[in-house]
PDB file of N, CA and C in Angstrom:
ATOM      1  N   MET A   1     184.226 183.450  82.318  1.00  0.00           N
ATOM      2  CA  MET A   1     184.999 183.630  81.193  1.00  0.00           C
ATOM      3  C   MET A   1     184.168 182.697  80.286  1.00  0.00           C
ATOM      4  N   ARG A   2     183.928 183.111  79.341  1.00  0.00           N
ATOM      5  CA  ARG A   2     182.650 182.387  78.608  1.00  0.00           C
ATOM      6  C   ARG A   2     183.882 181.545  77.532  1.00  0.00           C
ATOM      7  N   VAL A   3     185.099 181.892  76.936  1.00  0.00           N
ATOM      8  CA  VAL A   3     185.765 181.246  76.027  1.00  0.00           C
ATOM      9  C   VAL A   3     186.276 179.605  76.857  1.00  0.00           C
ATOM     10  N   PRO A   4     186.858 179.925  78.105  1.00  0.00           N
ATOM     11  CA  PRO A   4     186.993 178.609  78.927  1.00  0.00           C
ATOM     12  C   PRO A   4     186.057 177.668  79.153  1.00  0.00           C
ATOM     13  N   SER A   5     184.947 178.090  79.294  1.00  0.00           N
ATOM     14  CA  SER A   5     184.062 177.203  79.389  1.00  0.00           C
ATOM     15  C   SER A   5     183.254 176.387  78.093  1.00  0.00           C
ATOM     16  N   ALA A   6     183.529 177.561  77.080  1.00  0.00           N
ATOM     17  CA  ALA A   6     183.016 176.625  75.986  1.00  0.00           C
ATOM     18  C   ALA A   6     183.990 175.705  74.961  1.00  0.00           C
ATOM     19  N   LEU A   7     185.352 175.655  75.684  1.00  0.00           N
ATOM     20  CA  LEU A   7     186.167 174.717  75.255  1.00  0.00           C
ATOM     21  C   LEU A   7     186.560 173.487  76.673  1.00  0.00           C
ATOM     22  N   ALA A   8     185.434 173.634  77.399  1.00  0.00           N
ATOM     23  CA  ALA A   8     185.859 172.735  78.746  1.00  0.00           C
ATOM     24  C   ALA A   8     185.642 170.941  77.939  1.00  0.00           C
ATOM     25  N   ASP A   9     185.294 170.964  77.262  1.00  0.00           N
ATOM     26  CA  ASP A   9     184.655 170.035  76.762  1.00  0.00           C
ATOM     27  C   ASP A   9     185.806 169.172  75.698  1.00  0.00           C
ATOM     28  N   THR A  10     186.613 170.116  75.177  1.00  0.00           N
ATOM     29  CA  THR A  10     187.138 169.877  74.035  1.00  0.00           C
ATOM     30  C   THR A  10     188.911 170.101  74.346  1.00  0.00           C
ATOM     31  N   ALA A  11     189.485 171.127  74.909  1.00  0.00           N
ATOM     32  CA  ALA A  11     190.536 171.427  75.419  1.00  0.00           C
ATOM     33  C   ALA A  11     191.117 170.721  76.870  1.00  0.00           C
ATOM     34  N   TYR A  12     192.837 170.185  76.717  1.00  0.00           N
ATOM     35  CA  TYR A  12     193.805 169.723  77.420  1.00  0.00           C
ATOM     36  C   TYR A  12     193.470 169.976  78.938  1.00  0.00           C
ATOM     37  N   PRO A  13     193.315 169.230  80.068  1.00  0.00           N
ATOM     38  CA  PRO A  13     193.479 170.619  81.095  1.00  0.00           C
ATOM     39  C   PRO A  13     194.632 171.447  80.975  1.00  0.00           C
ATOM     40  N   ALA A  14     196.167 171.008  80.222  1.00  0.00           N
ATOM     41  CA  ALA A  14     197.016 171.911  80.643  1.00  0.00           C
ATOM     42  C   ALA A  14     196.567 173.030  79.607  1.00  0.00           C
ATOM     43  N   ASP A  15     196.154 172.879  78.954  1.00  0.00           N
ATOM     44  CA  ASP A  15     195.596 174.049  77.497  1.00  0.00           C
ATOM     45  C   ASP A  15     194.982 174.557  78.171  1.00  0.00           C
ATOM     46  N   HIS A  16     193.881 174.467  79.154  1.00  0.00           N
ATOM     47  CA  HIS A  16     192.848 175.350  79.814  1.00  0.00           C
ATOM     48  C   HIS A  16     193.287 175.778  80.898  1.00  0.00           C
ATOM     49  N   ALA A  17     194.387 175.077  81.473  1.00  0.00           N
ATOM     50  CA  ALA A  17     194.897 176.194  82.184  1.00  0.00           C
ATOM     51  C   ALA A  17     195.921 177.167  82.014  1.00  0.00           C
ATOM     52  N   SER A  18     196.830 177.079  81.150  1.00  0.00           N
ATOM     53  CA  SER A  18     197.548 177.945  80.092  1.00  0.00           C
ATOM     54  C   SER A  18     196.325 179.341  79.621  1.00  0.00           C
ATOM     55  N   LEU A  19     195.054 178.936  78.896  1.00  0.00           N
ATOM     56  CA  LEU A  19     194.295 180.282  78.552  1.00  0.00           C
ATOM     57  C   LEU A  19     193.963 180.560  79.728  1.00  0.00           C
ATOM     58  N   GLY A  20     193.725 180.263  81.170  1.00  0.00           N
ATOM     59  CA  GLY A  20     193.266 180.839  81.950  1.00  0.00           C
ATOM     60  C   GLY A  20     194.483 181.995  82.621  1.00  0.00           C
ATOM     61  N   LEU A  21     195.508 181.379  82.933  1.00  0.00           N
ATOM     62  CA  LEU A  21     196.815 182.224  82.741  1.00  0.00           C
ATOM     63  C   LEU A  21     196.563 183.484  81.998  1.00  0.00           C
ATOM     64  N   LEU A  22     196.598 183.146  80.250  1.00  0.00           N
ATOM     65  CA  LEU A  22     196.580 184.197  79.527  1.00  0.00           C
ATOM     66  C   LEU A  22     195.902 185.175  79.791  1.00  0.00           C
ATOM     67  N   LEU A  23     194.143 184.962  79.851  1.00  0.00           N
ATOM     68  CA  LEU A  23     192.981 185.306  80.106  1.00  0.00           C
ATOM     69  C   LEU A  23     192.738 185.979  81.142  1.00  0.00           C
ATOM     70  N   GLY A  24     193.428 185.760  82.363  1.00  0.00           N
ATOM     71  CA  GLY A  24     193.366 186.028  83.767  1.00  0.00           C
ATOM     72  C   GLY A  24     193.868 187.738  83.765  1.00  0.00           C
ATOM     73  N   GLY A  25     193.815 187.927  85.218  1.00  0.00           N
ATOM     74  CA  GLY A  25     194.250 189.370  85.600  1.00  0.00           C
ATOM     75  C   GLY A  25     195.769 189.311  86.361  1.00  0.00           C
ATOM     76  N   GLY A  26     196.411 188.160  86.035  1.00  0.00           N
ATOM     77  CA  GLY A  26     197.662 187.901  86.790  1.00  0.00           C
ATOM     78  C   GLY A  26     198.643 188.820  86.262  1.00  0.00           C
ATOM     79  N   PRO A  27     199.976 188.595  86.306  1.00  0.00           N
ATOM     80  CA  PRO A  27     201.229 189.188  85.651  1.00  0.00           C
ATOM     81  C   PRO A  27     201.257 188.426  84.615  1.00  0.00           C
ATOM     82  N   GLU A  28     200.887 187.376  84.117  1.00  0.00           N
ATOM     83  CA  GLU A  28     200.986 186.195  83.106  1.00  0.00           C
ATOM     84  C   GLU A  28     199.913 186.601  82.094  1.00  0.00           C
ATOM     85  N   SER A  29     199.361 187.876  82.147  1.00  0.00           N
ATOM     86  CA  SER A  29     197.679 187.419  81.395  1.00  0.00           C
ATOM     87  C   SER A  29     198.361 188.670  79.996  1.00  0.00           C
ATOM     88  N   LEU A  30     197.929 188.349  78.733  1.00  0.00           N
ATOM     89  CA  LEU A  30     198.133 189.252  78.147  1.00  0.00           C
ATOM     90  C   LEU A  30     197.476 190.846  78.028  1.00  0.00           C
ATOM     91  N   GLU A  31     197.356 190.973  79.008  1.00  0.00           N
ATOM     92  CA  GLU A  31     196.862 192.328  79.135  1.00  0.00           C
ATOM     93  C   GLU A  31     197.883 193.141  79.791  1.00  0.00           C
ATOM     94  N   ARG A  32     198.604 192.144  80.578  1.00  0.00           N
ATOM     95  CA  ARG A  32     199.855 192.748  81.073  1.00  0.00           C
ATOM     96  C   ARG A  32     201.093 192.738  80.549  1.00  0.00           C
ATOM     97  N   ARG A  33     201.141 191.691  79.524  1.00  0.00           N
ATOM     98  CA  ARG A  33     202.254 191.587  79.260  1.00  0.00           C
ATOM     99  C   ARG A  33     203.200 192.233  77.859  1.00  0.00           C
ATOM    100  N   GLY A  34     204.167 192.828  78.612  1.00  0.00           N
ATOM    101  CA  GLY A  34     204.988 194.069  77.299  1.00  0.00           C
ATOM    102  C   GLY A  34     205.673 193.193  76.290  1.00  0.00           C
ATOM    103  N   ASP A  35     205.812 192.238  76.179  1.00  0.00           N
ATOM    104  CA  ASP A  35     206.831 191.451  75.207  1.00  0.00           C
ATOM    105  C   ASP A  35     205.511 191.562  74.059  1.00  0.00           C
ATOM    106  N   LEU A  36     204.152 191.531  73.936  1.00  0.00           N
ATOM    107  CA  LEU A  36     203.482 191.338  73.307  1.00  0.00           C
ATOM    108  C   LEU A  36     202.292 192.657  72.481  1.00  0.00           C
ATOM    109  N   VAL A  37     202.536 193.003  71.116  1.00  0.00           N
ATOM    110  CA  VAL A  37     201.753 194.391  70.561  1.00  0.00           C
ATOM    111  C   VAL A  37     200.760 193.176  69.356  1.00  0.00           C
ATOM    112  N   VAL A  38     199.520 194.352  69.751  1.00  0.00           N
ATOM    113  CA  VAL A  38     198.661 193.677  68.874  1.00  0.00           C
ATOM    114  C   VAL A  38     198.405 194.657  67.817  1.00  0.00           C
ATOM    115  N   ARG A  39     198.354 194.421  66.492  1.00  0.00           N
ATOM    116  CA  ARG A  39     198.057 195.700  65.520  1.00  0.00           C
ATOM    117  C   ARG A  39     197.283 195.165  64.835  1.00  0.00           C
ATOM    118  N   GLY A  40     196.271 195.765  64.670  1.00  0.00           N
ATOM    119  CA  GLY A  40     194.733 195.682  64.049  1.00  0.00           C
ATOM    120  C   GLY A  40     193.260 195.114  64.675  1.00  0.00           C
ATOM    121  N   HIS A  41     192.558 194.706  64.032  1.00  0.00           N
ATOM    122  CA  HIS A  41     191.329 194.126  65.223  1.00  0.00           C
ATOM    123  C   HIS A  41     190.725 193.535  63.931  1.00  0.00           C
ATOM    124  N   ARG A  42     189.706 192.160  64.796  1.00  0.00           N
ATOM    125  CA  ARG A  42     189.011 191.239  63.733  1.00  0.00           C
ATOM    126  C   ARG A  42     187.989 191.143  65.145  1.00  0.00           C
ATOM    127  N   THR A  43     186.848 191.019  64.864  1.00  0.00           N
ATOM    128  CA  THR A  43     185.754 190.605  65.291  1.00  0.00           C
ATOM    129  C   THR A  43     185.765 188.849  65.455  1.00  0.00           C
ATOM    130  N   GLY A  44     185.767 188.010  66.535  1.00  0.00           N
ATOM    131  CA  GLY A  44     185.883 186.570  66.792  1.00  0.00           C
ATOM    132  C   GLY A  44     184.664 186.026  67.153  1.00  0.00           C
ATOM    133  N   TRP A  45     183.447 184.982  66.902  1.00  0.00           N
ATOM    134  CA  TRP A  45     182.750 184.522  67.115  1.00  0.00           C
ATOM    135  C   TRP A  45     182.605 183.012  67.454  1.00  0.00           C
ATOM    136  N   ALA A  46     182.177 182.703  68.391  1.00  0.00           N
ATOM    137  CA  ALA A  46     182.187 181.472  68.455  1.00  0.00           C
ATOM    138  C   ALA A  46     180.675 180.862  69.216  1.00  0.00           C
ATOM    139  N   ALA A  47     180.016 180.397  68.899  1.00  0.00           N
ATOM    140  CA  ALA A  47     178.786 179.547  69.017  1.00  0.00           C
ATOM    141  C   ALA A  47     178.715 178.018  69.360  1.00  0.00           C
ATOM    142  N   ARG A  48     177.884 177.542  70.004  1.00  0.00           N
ATOM    143  CA  ARG A  48     177.671 176.109  70.045  1.00  0.00           C
ATOM    144  C   ARG A  48     176.115 176.045  69.723  1.00  0.00           C
ATOM    145  N   LYS A  49     176.139 174.957  69.345  1.00  0.00           N
ATOM    146  CA  LYS A  49     174.594 174.209  68.830  1.00  0.00           C
ATOM    147  C   LYS A  49     174.191 173.966  70.422  1.00  0.00           C
ATOM    148  N   PRO A  50     172.905 174.375  70.115  1.00  0.00           N
ATOM    149  CA  PRO A  50     171.821 174.226  71.383  1.00  0.00           C
ATOM    150  C   PRO A  50     172.032 172.513  71.588  1.00  0.00           C
ATOM    151  N   GLN A  51     171.572 172.394  72.522  1.00  0.00           N
ATOM    152  CA  GLN A  51     171.333 170.892  73.106  1.00  0.00           C
ATOM    153  C   GLN A  51     170.093 170.740  73.300  1.00  0.00           C
ATOM    154  N   ASN A  52     169.480 169.311  72.763  1.00  0.00           N
ATOM    155  CA  ASN A  52     167.893 169.140  72.623  1.00  0.00           C
ATOM    156  C   ASN A  52     167.491 168.328  73.601  1.00  0.00           C
TER     157      ASN A  52
END
């Protein structure tokens, strides 16, 4: 997954673990949650400045 690796240097370990659960394929993932509904859409972009 690209998002967790992009946040590796900035997120706390507990937040990184929570993000892994939410984006993973397990029963806790956002795709399998029955109590959440997404209405609408928006394209999100994340970029990193190249290191020289």
